[in-house]
Coordinates of C-alpha atoms in Angstrom, one line a residue:
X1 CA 91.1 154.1 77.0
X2 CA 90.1 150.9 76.4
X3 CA 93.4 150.0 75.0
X4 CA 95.4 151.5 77.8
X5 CA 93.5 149.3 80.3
X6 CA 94.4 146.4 78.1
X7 CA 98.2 147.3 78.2
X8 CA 97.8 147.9 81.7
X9 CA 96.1 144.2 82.2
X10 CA 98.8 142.8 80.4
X11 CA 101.3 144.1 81.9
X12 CA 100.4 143.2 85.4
X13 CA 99.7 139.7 84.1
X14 CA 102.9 139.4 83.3
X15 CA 104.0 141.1 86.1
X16 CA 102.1 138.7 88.4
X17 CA 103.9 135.3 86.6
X18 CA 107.2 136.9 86.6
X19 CA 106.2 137.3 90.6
X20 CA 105.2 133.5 90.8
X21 CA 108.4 132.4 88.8
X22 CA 110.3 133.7 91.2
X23 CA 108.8 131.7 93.9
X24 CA 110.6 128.1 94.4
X25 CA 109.3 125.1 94.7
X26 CA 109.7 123.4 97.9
X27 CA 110.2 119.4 98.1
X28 CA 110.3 118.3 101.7
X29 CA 111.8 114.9 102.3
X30 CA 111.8 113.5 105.7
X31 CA 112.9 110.0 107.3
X32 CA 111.0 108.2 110.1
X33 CA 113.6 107.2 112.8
X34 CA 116.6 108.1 111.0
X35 CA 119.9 108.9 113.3
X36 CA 121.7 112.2 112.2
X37 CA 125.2 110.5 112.0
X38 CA 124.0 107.5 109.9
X39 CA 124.8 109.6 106.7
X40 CA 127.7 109.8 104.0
X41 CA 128.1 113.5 104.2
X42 CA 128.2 113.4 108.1
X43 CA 131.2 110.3 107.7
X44 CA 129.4 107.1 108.1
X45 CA 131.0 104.6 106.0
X46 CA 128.5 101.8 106.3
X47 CA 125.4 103.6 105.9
X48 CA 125.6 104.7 102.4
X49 CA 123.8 107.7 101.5
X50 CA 124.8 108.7 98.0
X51 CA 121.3 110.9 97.8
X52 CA 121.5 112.7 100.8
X53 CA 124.8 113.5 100.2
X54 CA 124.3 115.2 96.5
X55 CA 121.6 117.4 98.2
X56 CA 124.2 117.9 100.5
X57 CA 127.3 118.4 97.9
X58 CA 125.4 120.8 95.8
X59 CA 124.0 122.6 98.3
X60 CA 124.1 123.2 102.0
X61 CA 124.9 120.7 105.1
X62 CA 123.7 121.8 108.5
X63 CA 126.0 120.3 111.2
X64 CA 123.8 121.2 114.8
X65 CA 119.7 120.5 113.1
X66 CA 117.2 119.2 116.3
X67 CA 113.8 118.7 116.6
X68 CA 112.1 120.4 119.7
X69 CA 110.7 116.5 120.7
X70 CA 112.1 113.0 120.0
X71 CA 108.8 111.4 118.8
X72 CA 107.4 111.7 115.3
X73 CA 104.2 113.2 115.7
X74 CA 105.3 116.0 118.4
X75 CA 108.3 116.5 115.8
X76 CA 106.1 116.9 112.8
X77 CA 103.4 119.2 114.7
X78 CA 106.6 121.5 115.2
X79 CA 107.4 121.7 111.3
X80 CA 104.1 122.5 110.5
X81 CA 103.0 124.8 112.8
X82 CA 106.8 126.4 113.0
X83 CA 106.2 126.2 116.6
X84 CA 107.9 124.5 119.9
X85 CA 105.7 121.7 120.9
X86 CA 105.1 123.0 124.4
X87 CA 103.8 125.9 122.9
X88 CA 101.1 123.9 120.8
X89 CA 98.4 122.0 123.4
X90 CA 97.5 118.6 122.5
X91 CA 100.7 118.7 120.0
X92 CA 102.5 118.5 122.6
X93 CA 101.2 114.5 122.7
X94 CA 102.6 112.0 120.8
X95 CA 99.4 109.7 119.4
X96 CA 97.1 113.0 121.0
X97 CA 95.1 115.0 119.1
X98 CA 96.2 117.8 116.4
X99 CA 94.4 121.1 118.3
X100 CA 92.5 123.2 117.0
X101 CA 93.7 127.1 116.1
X102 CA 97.0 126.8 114.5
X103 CA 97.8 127.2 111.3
X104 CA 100.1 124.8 108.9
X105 CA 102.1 126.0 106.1
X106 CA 101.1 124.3 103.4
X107 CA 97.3 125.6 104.1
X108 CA 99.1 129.1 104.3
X109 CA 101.1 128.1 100.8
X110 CA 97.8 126.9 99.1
X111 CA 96.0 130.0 100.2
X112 CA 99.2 132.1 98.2
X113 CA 98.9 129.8 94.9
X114 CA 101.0 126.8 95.8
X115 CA 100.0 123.0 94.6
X116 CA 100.5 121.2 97.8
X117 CA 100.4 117.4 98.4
X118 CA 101.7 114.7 100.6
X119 CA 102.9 111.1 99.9
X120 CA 103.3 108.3 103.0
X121 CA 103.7 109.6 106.3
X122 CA 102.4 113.1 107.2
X123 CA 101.3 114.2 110.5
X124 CA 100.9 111.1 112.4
X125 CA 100.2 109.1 114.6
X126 CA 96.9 110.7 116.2
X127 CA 93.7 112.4 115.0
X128 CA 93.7 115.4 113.2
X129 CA 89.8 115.3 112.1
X130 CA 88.1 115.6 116.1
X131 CA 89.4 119.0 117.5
X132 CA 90.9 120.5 114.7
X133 CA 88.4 119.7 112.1
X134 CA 90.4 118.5 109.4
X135 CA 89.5 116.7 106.3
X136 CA 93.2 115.9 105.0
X137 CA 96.2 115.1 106.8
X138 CA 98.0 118.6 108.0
X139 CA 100.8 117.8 105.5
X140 CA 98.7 118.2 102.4
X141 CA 96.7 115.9 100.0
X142 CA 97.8 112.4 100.0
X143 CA 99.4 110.5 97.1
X144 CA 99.5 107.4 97.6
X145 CA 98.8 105.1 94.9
X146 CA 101.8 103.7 93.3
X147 CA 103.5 100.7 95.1
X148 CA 106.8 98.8 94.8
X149 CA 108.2 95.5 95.7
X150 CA 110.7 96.3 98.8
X151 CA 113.7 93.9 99.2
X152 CA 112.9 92.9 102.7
X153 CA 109.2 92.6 103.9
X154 CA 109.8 95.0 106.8
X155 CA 110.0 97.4 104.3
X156 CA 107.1 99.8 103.4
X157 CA 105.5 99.3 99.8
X158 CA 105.0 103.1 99.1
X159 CA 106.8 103.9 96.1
X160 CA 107.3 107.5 96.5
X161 CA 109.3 108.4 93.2
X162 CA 106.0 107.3 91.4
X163 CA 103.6 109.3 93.5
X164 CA 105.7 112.4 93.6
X165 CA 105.3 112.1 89.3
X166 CA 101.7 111.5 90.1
X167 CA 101.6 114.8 91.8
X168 CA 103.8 116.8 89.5
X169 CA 101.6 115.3 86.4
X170 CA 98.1 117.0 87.6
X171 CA 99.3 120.3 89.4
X172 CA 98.6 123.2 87.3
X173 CA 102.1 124.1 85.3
X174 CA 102.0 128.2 85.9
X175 CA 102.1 127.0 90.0
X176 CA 104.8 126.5 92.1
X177 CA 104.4 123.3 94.5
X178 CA 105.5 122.4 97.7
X179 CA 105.5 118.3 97.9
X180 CA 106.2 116.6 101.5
X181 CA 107.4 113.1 100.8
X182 CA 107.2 111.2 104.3
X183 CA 109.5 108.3 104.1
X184 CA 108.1 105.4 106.6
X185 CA 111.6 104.0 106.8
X186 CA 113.3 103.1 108.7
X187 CA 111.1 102.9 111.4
X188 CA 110.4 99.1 112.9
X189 CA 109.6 96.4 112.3
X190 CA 112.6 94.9 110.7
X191 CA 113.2 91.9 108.9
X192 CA 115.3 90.0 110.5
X193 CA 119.2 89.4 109.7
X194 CA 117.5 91.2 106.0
X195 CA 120.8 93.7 106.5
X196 CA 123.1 90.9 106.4
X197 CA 121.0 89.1 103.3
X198 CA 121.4 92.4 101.4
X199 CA 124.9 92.6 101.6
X200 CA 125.8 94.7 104.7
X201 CA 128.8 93.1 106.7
X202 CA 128.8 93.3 110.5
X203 CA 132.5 93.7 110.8
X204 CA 131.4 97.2 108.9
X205 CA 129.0 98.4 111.4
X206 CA 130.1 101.2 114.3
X207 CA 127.9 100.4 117.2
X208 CA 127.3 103.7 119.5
X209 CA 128.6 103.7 123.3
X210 CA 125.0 103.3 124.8
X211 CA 124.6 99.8 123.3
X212 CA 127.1 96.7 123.8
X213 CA 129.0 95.5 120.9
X214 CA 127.6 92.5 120.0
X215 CA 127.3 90.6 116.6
X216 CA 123.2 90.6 117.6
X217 CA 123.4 94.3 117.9
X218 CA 125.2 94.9 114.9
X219 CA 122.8 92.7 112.8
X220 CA 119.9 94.6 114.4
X221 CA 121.8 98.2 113.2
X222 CA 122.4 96.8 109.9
X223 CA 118.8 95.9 109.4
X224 CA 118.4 99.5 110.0
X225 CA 120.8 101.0 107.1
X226 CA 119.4 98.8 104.5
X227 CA 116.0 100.5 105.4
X228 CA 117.8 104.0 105.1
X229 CA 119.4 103.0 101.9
X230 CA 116.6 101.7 100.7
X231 CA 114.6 105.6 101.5
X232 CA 117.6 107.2 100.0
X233 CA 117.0 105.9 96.6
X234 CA 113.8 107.9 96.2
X235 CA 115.7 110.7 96.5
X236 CA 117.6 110.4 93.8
X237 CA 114.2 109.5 92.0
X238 CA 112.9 112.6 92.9
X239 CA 115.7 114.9 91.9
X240 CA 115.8 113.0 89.2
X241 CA 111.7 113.6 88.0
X242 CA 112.6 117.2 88.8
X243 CA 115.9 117.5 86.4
X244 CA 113.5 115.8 83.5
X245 CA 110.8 118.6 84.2
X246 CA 113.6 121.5 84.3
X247 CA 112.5 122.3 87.7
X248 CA 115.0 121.1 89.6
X249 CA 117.3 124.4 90.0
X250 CA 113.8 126.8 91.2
X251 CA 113.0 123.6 93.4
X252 CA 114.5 124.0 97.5
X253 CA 115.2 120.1 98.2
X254 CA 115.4 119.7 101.9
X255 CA 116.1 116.2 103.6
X256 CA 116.0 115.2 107.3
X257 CA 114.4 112.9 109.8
X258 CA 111.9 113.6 112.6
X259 CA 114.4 112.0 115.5
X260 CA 116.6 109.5 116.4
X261 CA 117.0 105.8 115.3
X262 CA 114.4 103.4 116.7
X263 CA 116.5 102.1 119.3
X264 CA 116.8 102.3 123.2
X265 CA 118.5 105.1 124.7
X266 CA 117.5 107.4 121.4
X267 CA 113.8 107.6 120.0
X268 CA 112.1 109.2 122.2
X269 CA 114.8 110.0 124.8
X270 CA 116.1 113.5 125.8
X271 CA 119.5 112.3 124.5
X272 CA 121.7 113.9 122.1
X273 CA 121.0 111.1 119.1
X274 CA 117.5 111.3 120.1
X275 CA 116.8 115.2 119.2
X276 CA 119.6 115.8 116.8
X277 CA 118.8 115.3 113.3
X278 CA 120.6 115.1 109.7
X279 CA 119.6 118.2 107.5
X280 CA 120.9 119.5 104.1
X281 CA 119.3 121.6 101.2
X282 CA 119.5 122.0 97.8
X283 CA 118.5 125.0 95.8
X284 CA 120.2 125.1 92.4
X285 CA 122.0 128.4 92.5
X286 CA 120.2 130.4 95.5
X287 CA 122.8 128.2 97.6
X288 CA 126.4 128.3 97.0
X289 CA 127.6 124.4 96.7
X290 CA 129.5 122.8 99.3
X291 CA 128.8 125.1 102.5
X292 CA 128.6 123.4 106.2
X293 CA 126.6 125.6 108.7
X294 CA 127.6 125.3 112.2
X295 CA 124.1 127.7 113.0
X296 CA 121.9 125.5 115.9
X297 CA 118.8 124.5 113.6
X298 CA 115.3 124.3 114.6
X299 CA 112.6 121.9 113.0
X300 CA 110.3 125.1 113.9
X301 CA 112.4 127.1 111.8
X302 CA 111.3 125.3 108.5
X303 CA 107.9 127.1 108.0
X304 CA 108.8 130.6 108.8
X305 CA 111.4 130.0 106.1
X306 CA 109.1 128.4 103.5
X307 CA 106.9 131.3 104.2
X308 CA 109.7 134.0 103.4
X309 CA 110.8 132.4 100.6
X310 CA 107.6 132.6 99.2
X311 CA 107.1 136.0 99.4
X312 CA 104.5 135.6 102.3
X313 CA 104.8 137.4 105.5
X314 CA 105.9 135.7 109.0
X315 CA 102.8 134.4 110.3
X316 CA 102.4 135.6 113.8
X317 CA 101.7 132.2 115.5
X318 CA 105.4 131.0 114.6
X319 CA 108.0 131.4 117.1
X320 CA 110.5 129.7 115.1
X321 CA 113.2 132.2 112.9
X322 CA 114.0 132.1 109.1
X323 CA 117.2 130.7 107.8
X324 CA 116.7 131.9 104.4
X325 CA 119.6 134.6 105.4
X326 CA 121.5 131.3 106.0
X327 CA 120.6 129.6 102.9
X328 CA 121.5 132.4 100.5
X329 CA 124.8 133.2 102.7
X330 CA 127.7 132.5 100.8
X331 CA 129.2 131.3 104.1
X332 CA 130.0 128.3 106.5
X333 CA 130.8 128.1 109.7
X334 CA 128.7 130.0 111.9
X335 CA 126.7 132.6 110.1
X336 CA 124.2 134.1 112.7
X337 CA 125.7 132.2 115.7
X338 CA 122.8 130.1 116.5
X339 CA 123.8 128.6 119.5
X340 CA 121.6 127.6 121.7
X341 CA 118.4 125.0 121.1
X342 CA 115.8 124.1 123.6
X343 CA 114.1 120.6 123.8
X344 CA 112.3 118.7 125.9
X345 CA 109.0 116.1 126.1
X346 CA 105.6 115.5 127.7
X347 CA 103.9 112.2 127.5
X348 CA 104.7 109.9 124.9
X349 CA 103.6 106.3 124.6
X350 CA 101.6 105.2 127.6
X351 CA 102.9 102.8 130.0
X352 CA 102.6 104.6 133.7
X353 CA 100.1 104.5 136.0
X354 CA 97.3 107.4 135.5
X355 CA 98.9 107.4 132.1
X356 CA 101.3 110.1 133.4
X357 CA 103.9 111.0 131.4
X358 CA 108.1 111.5 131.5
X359 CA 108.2 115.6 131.3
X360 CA 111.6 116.4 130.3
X361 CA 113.3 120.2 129.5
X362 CA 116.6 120.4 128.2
X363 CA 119.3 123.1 126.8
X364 CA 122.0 122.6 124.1
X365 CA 124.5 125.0 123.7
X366 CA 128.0 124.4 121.8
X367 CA 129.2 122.2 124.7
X368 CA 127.4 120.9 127.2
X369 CA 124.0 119.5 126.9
X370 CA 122.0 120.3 130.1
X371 CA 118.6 118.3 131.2
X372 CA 116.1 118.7 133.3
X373 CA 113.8 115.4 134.4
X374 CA 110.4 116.9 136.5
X375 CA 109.3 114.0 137.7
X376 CA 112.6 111.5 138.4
X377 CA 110.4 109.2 140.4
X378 CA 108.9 107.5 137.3
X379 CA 110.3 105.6 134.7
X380 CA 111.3 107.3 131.6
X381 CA 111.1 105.0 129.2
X382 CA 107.8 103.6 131.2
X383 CA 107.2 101.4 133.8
X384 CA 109.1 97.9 133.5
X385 CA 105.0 96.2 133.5
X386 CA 104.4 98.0 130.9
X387 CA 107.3 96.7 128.9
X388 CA 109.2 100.5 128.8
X389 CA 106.7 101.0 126.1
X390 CA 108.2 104.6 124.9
X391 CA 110.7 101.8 123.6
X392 CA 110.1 100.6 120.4
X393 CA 110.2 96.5 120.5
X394 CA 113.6 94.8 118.6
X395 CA 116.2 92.6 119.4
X396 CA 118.3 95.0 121.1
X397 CA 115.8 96.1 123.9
X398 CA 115.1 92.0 124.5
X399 CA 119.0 91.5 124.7
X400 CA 119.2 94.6 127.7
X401 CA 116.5 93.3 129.5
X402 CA 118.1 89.8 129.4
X403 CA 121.5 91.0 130.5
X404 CA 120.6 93.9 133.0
X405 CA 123.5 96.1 134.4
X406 CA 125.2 99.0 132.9
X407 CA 123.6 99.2 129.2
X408 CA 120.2 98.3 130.9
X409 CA 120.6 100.8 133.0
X410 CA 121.2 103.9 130.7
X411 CA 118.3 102.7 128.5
X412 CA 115.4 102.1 131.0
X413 CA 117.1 102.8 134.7
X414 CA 115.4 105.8 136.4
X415 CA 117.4 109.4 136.1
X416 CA 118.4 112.1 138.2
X417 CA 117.0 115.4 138.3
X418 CA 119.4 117.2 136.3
X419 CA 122.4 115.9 134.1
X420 CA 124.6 117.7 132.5
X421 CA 126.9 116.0 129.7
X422 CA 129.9 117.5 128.1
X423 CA 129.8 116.8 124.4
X424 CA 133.1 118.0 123.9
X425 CA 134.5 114.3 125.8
X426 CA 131.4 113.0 125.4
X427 CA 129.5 113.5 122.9
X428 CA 126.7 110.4 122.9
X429 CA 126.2 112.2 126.0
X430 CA 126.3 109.0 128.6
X431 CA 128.3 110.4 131.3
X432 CA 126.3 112.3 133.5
X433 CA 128.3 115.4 135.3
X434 CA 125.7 116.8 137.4
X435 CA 127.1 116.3 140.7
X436 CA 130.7 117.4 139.6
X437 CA 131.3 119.9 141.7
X438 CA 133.8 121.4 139.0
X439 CA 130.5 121.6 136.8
X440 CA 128.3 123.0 139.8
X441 CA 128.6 126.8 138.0
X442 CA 128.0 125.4 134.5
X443 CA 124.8 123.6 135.7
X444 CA 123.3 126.4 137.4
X445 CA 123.7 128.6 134.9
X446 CA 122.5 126.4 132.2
X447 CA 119.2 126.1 134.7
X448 CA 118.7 129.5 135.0
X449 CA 119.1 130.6 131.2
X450 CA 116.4 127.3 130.1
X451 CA 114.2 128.2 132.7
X452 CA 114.4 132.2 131.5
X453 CA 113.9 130.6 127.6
X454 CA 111.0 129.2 128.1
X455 CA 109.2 131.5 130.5
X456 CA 109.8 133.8 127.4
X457 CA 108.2 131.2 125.3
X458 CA 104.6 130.7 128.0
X459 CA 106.1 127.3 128.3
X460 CA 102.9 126.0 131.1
X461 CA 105.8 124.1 132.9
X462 CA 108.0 127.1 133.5
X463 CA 104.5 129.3 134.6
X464 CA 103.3 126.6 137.2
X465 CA 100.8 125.2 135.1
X466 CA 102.3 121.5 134.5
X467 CA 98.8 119.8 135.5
X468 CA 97.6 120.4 132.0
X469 CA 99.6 118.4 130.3
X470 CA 98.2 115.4 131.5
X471 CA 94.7 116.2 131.0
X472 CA 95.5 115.9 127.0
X473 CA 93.5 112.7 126.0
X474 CA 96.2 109.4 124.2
X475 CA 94.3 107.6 121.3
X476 CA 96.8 105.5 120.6
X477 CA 98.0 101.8 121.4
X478 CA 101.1 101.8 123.0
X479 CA 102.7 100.8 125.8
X480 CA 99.5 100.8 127.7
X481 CA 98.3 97.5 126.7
X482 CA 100.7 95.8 128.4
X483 CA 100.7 98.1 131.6
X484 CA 96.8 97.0 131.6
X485 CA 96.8 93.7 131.4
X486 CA 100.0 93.5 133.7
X487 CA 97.4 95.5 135.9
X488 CA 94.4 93.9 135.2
X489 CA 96.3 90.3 136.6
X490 CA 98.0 91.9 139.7
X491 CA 94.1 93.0 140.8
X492 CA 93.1 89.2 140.1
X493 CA 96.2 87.8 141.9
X494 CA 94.7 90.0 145.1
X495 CA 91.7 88.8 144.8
X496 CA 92.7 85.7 145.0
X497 CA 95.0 86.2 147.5
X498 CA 92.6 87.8 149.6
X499 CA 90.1 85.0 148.7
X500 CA 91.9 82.1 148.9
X501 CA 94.8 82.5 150.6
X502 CA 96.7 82.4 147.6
X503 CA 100.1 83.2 147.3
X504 CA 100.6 87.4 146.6
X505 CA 101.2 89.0 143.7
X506 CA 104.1 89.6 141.5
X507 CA 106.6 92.3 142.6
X508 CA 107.7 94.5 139.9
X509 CA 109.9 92.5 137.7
X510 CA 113.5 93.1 138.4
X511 CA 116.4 93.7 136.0
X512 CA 117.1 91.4 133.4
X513 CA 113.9 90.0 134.2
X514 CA 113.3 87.9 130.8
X515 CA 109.2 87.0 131.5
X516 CA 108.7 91.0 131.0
X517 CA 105.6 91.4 129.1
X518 CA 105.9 90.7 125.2
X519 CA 107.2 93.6 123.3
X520 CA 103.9 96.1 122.0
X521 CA 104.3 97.0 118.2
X522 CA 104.9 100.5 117.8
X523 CA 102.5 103.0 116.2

């Protein structure tokens, strides 16, 4: 007997590693602020991306990947939770709170046997320790402390290769991992003119239809790239550290960005290079080399798939679907015809009176890109006092401000209730065709079929229950600094005025207005 119950032990040890062999690693590498067309693989020619576009090559590129919300901490919520961020309370908030209740999946992987760790930027900004009680960042365990000497100093010093071997070195070799490496580039600031120092040439630089063409606008885009170059390296570090340890084919590489690049009219705006995002994924030879999905993509998506891949069931707070049908497809093209994404936004950076925010809805389908603003009375990138502070500060917003009209407009100008853009024709989506009455069917059916989304998804704003959105507490900075003070000296102005006889105070600075308030550093 007792030798029978030894065979029987051994056999479902073995049985048991075999089990945990089969379970792949999972390296998640995500930008901060990195535009989806800004890549090799997706035909930029001067942003070079040799990195991304291996993962790509020898795996799979996804041509339609969006995040449910344009900011990075609303984003990030999403990935981890694997739901919409109007589906996850305070979430929904960008600099809020991380709420209480949900689940993550690297807790859910940890609890199955996975190493899990974190290096730079997890879940962030906001608090994550108040409501939800968290010791750690909701990404994992931080690594954090190798540093490098960047080429220009608006360049983060976190050198990721390094901590990534730091994690690899002390995780238990019979475990699989799953690693999120959370690039802080190439969010601001920048150095200035450091793109042209490095070598980038502004003759080489495609400057989108939303900005003017101007040699300060291409300098301020190529002191974006060298920061995405500079991220991209690490990949290759990474695949690299994984090739020396033979784990690289049972590791699923994935590499995308949480929105837009940091620059008006995207990050943070319900525009098309705000939501979508660059994605491709690598898993030695689970994914057949060289595939472009067509398939609408979901950041939410990302840890039902994790989950199934692990051999974990869904867990029953995600909303977001698999792909790893997609993934193991030998297809491109469209595999399951994903075709239609939801997004949309609730308060962002402060910078409105009350500290109301910009709520936004919005459907994508292959075509047309349909939005809904709830509140087109305010400002949507903020109040002009407050600086637009849902705008990061750079060159480029002083330069729209100082020249007003069209560009100024599109950026911080206030919106209609609904636009509808064709992408087909236009596909920065800039030409609004809501009031086309050859549209008129297109719209309205696009209306009803969000609305009908997310009512399916208990979306508060589609249930009449909007008011408590604003009730979710900001701990952030932000664009309400400057709406303060700008406050704080209009109440002293009356005072005066009242007092004194003084002359009244300031009317809300026009266009072009170039004695705005001072641009607010971004968190």
């Amino acid at each position: 007997m007792r030798h029978i119950l030894l065979t029987l032990a051994i056999v479902l040890t073995c049985f048991a590693t075999a089990r945990a062999a089969d379970r792949p690693n999972i390296l998640f590498i995500i930008f901060d602020d990195w535009g989806w067309q800004h890549a090799g693989a997706y035909g930029s020619t001067w942003v070079k991306t040799p990195n991304f576009d291996r993962v790509a090559r020898e795996g799979v590129l996804f041509k339609n990947a969006f995040t449910s919300n344009p900011k990075c901490s609303p984003c990030r919520a999403s990935i981890l939770t694997g739901r919409n961020t109007w589906q996850l309370k305070e979430a929904v908030s960008h600099n809020g709170y991380f709420p209480a209740g949900f689940e993550v999946y690297p807790d859910l992987l940890e609890r199955s046997g996975y190493s899990v760790g974190l290096t730079g930027k997890g879940w962030g900004p906001g608090d994550f320790r108040e409501l939800a009680k968290r010791t750690r960042n909701p990404a994992g365990p931080s690594f954090d402390e190798h540093r490098s000497t960047p080429p220009a100093s608006g360049i983060g010093r976190n050198d990721y290769g390094k901590n990534f071997d730091a994690f690899l070195a002390q995780k238990a070799k019979d475990k699989p991992f799953c690693f999120w490496m959370g690039f802080q580039e190439p969010h601001r600031g920048y150095e200035l003119n450091s793109g042209v120092r490095l070598g980038k040439k502004l003759a080489d630089v495609t400057v989108p239809p939303y900005l003017p063409d101007t040699a300060l606008v291409r300098g301020d885009l190529a002191d974006y790239a060298i920061e995405v170059e500079w991220a991209d390296a690490f990949i290759g570090q990474a695949l690299a550290s994984l090739e020396s340890r033979g784990e690289l084919e049972n590791t699923l590489v994935v590499v995308t960005s949480d929105h837009g690049m940091p620059f008006p009219f995207v990050k943070g705006q319900i525009h098309e290079d705000g939501f979508r995002l660059p994605l491709a994924m690598r898993w030695g030879k689970n994914i057949k080399p060289g595939r472009v999905v067509e398939d609408f993509i979901n950041v939410r998506d990302f840890a039902p798939t994790w989950l199934e891949l692990a051999g974990l069931a869904p867990h029953p707070q995600m909303t977001g679907r698999s792909l790893a049908a997609i993934l193991r497809s030998p297809q491109s093209g469209w595999i399951e015809n994903r075709a239609e994404m939801l997004v949309g936004k609730e308060r962002h950076d402060l910078g409105r009176p009350h500290n109301l925010g910009y709520p936004v809805r919005a459907l994508r389908t292959k075509d047309f890109l349909y939005v809904h603003n709830f509140h087109p009375d305010r400002w949507p990138a903020g109040n002009p006092e407050s600086d637009f502070g849902n705008v990061d500060g750079s060159p480029t917003k002083e330069f729209l401000k100082a020249i007003g009209g069209h560009f100024y407009d599109l950026s911080f100008g206030k919106r209609q209730p609904d636009e509808l853009f064709d992408l087909r024709t236009d596909p920065a989506g800039v030409n609004n065709l809501a009031h086309d009455l050859a549209h008129a069917g297109t719209l309205a059916a696009m209306r009803a079929r969000m609305m009908q989304l997310l009512t399916e998804e208990q979306d508060p704003r589609a249930l009449g229950q909007a008011a408590i959105f604003d009730t979710y507490q900001y701990v952030g900075g932000g664009g309400n600094k400057s709406y303060a003070n700008w406050l704080k000296a209009q109440e002293e102005k009356q005072k005066l005025s009242a007092s004194e006889g003084a002359p009244k105070a300031d009317p809300m600075p026009k266009k072009g207005n170039r004695k705005q308030a001072t641009p607010v550093k971004q968190p």
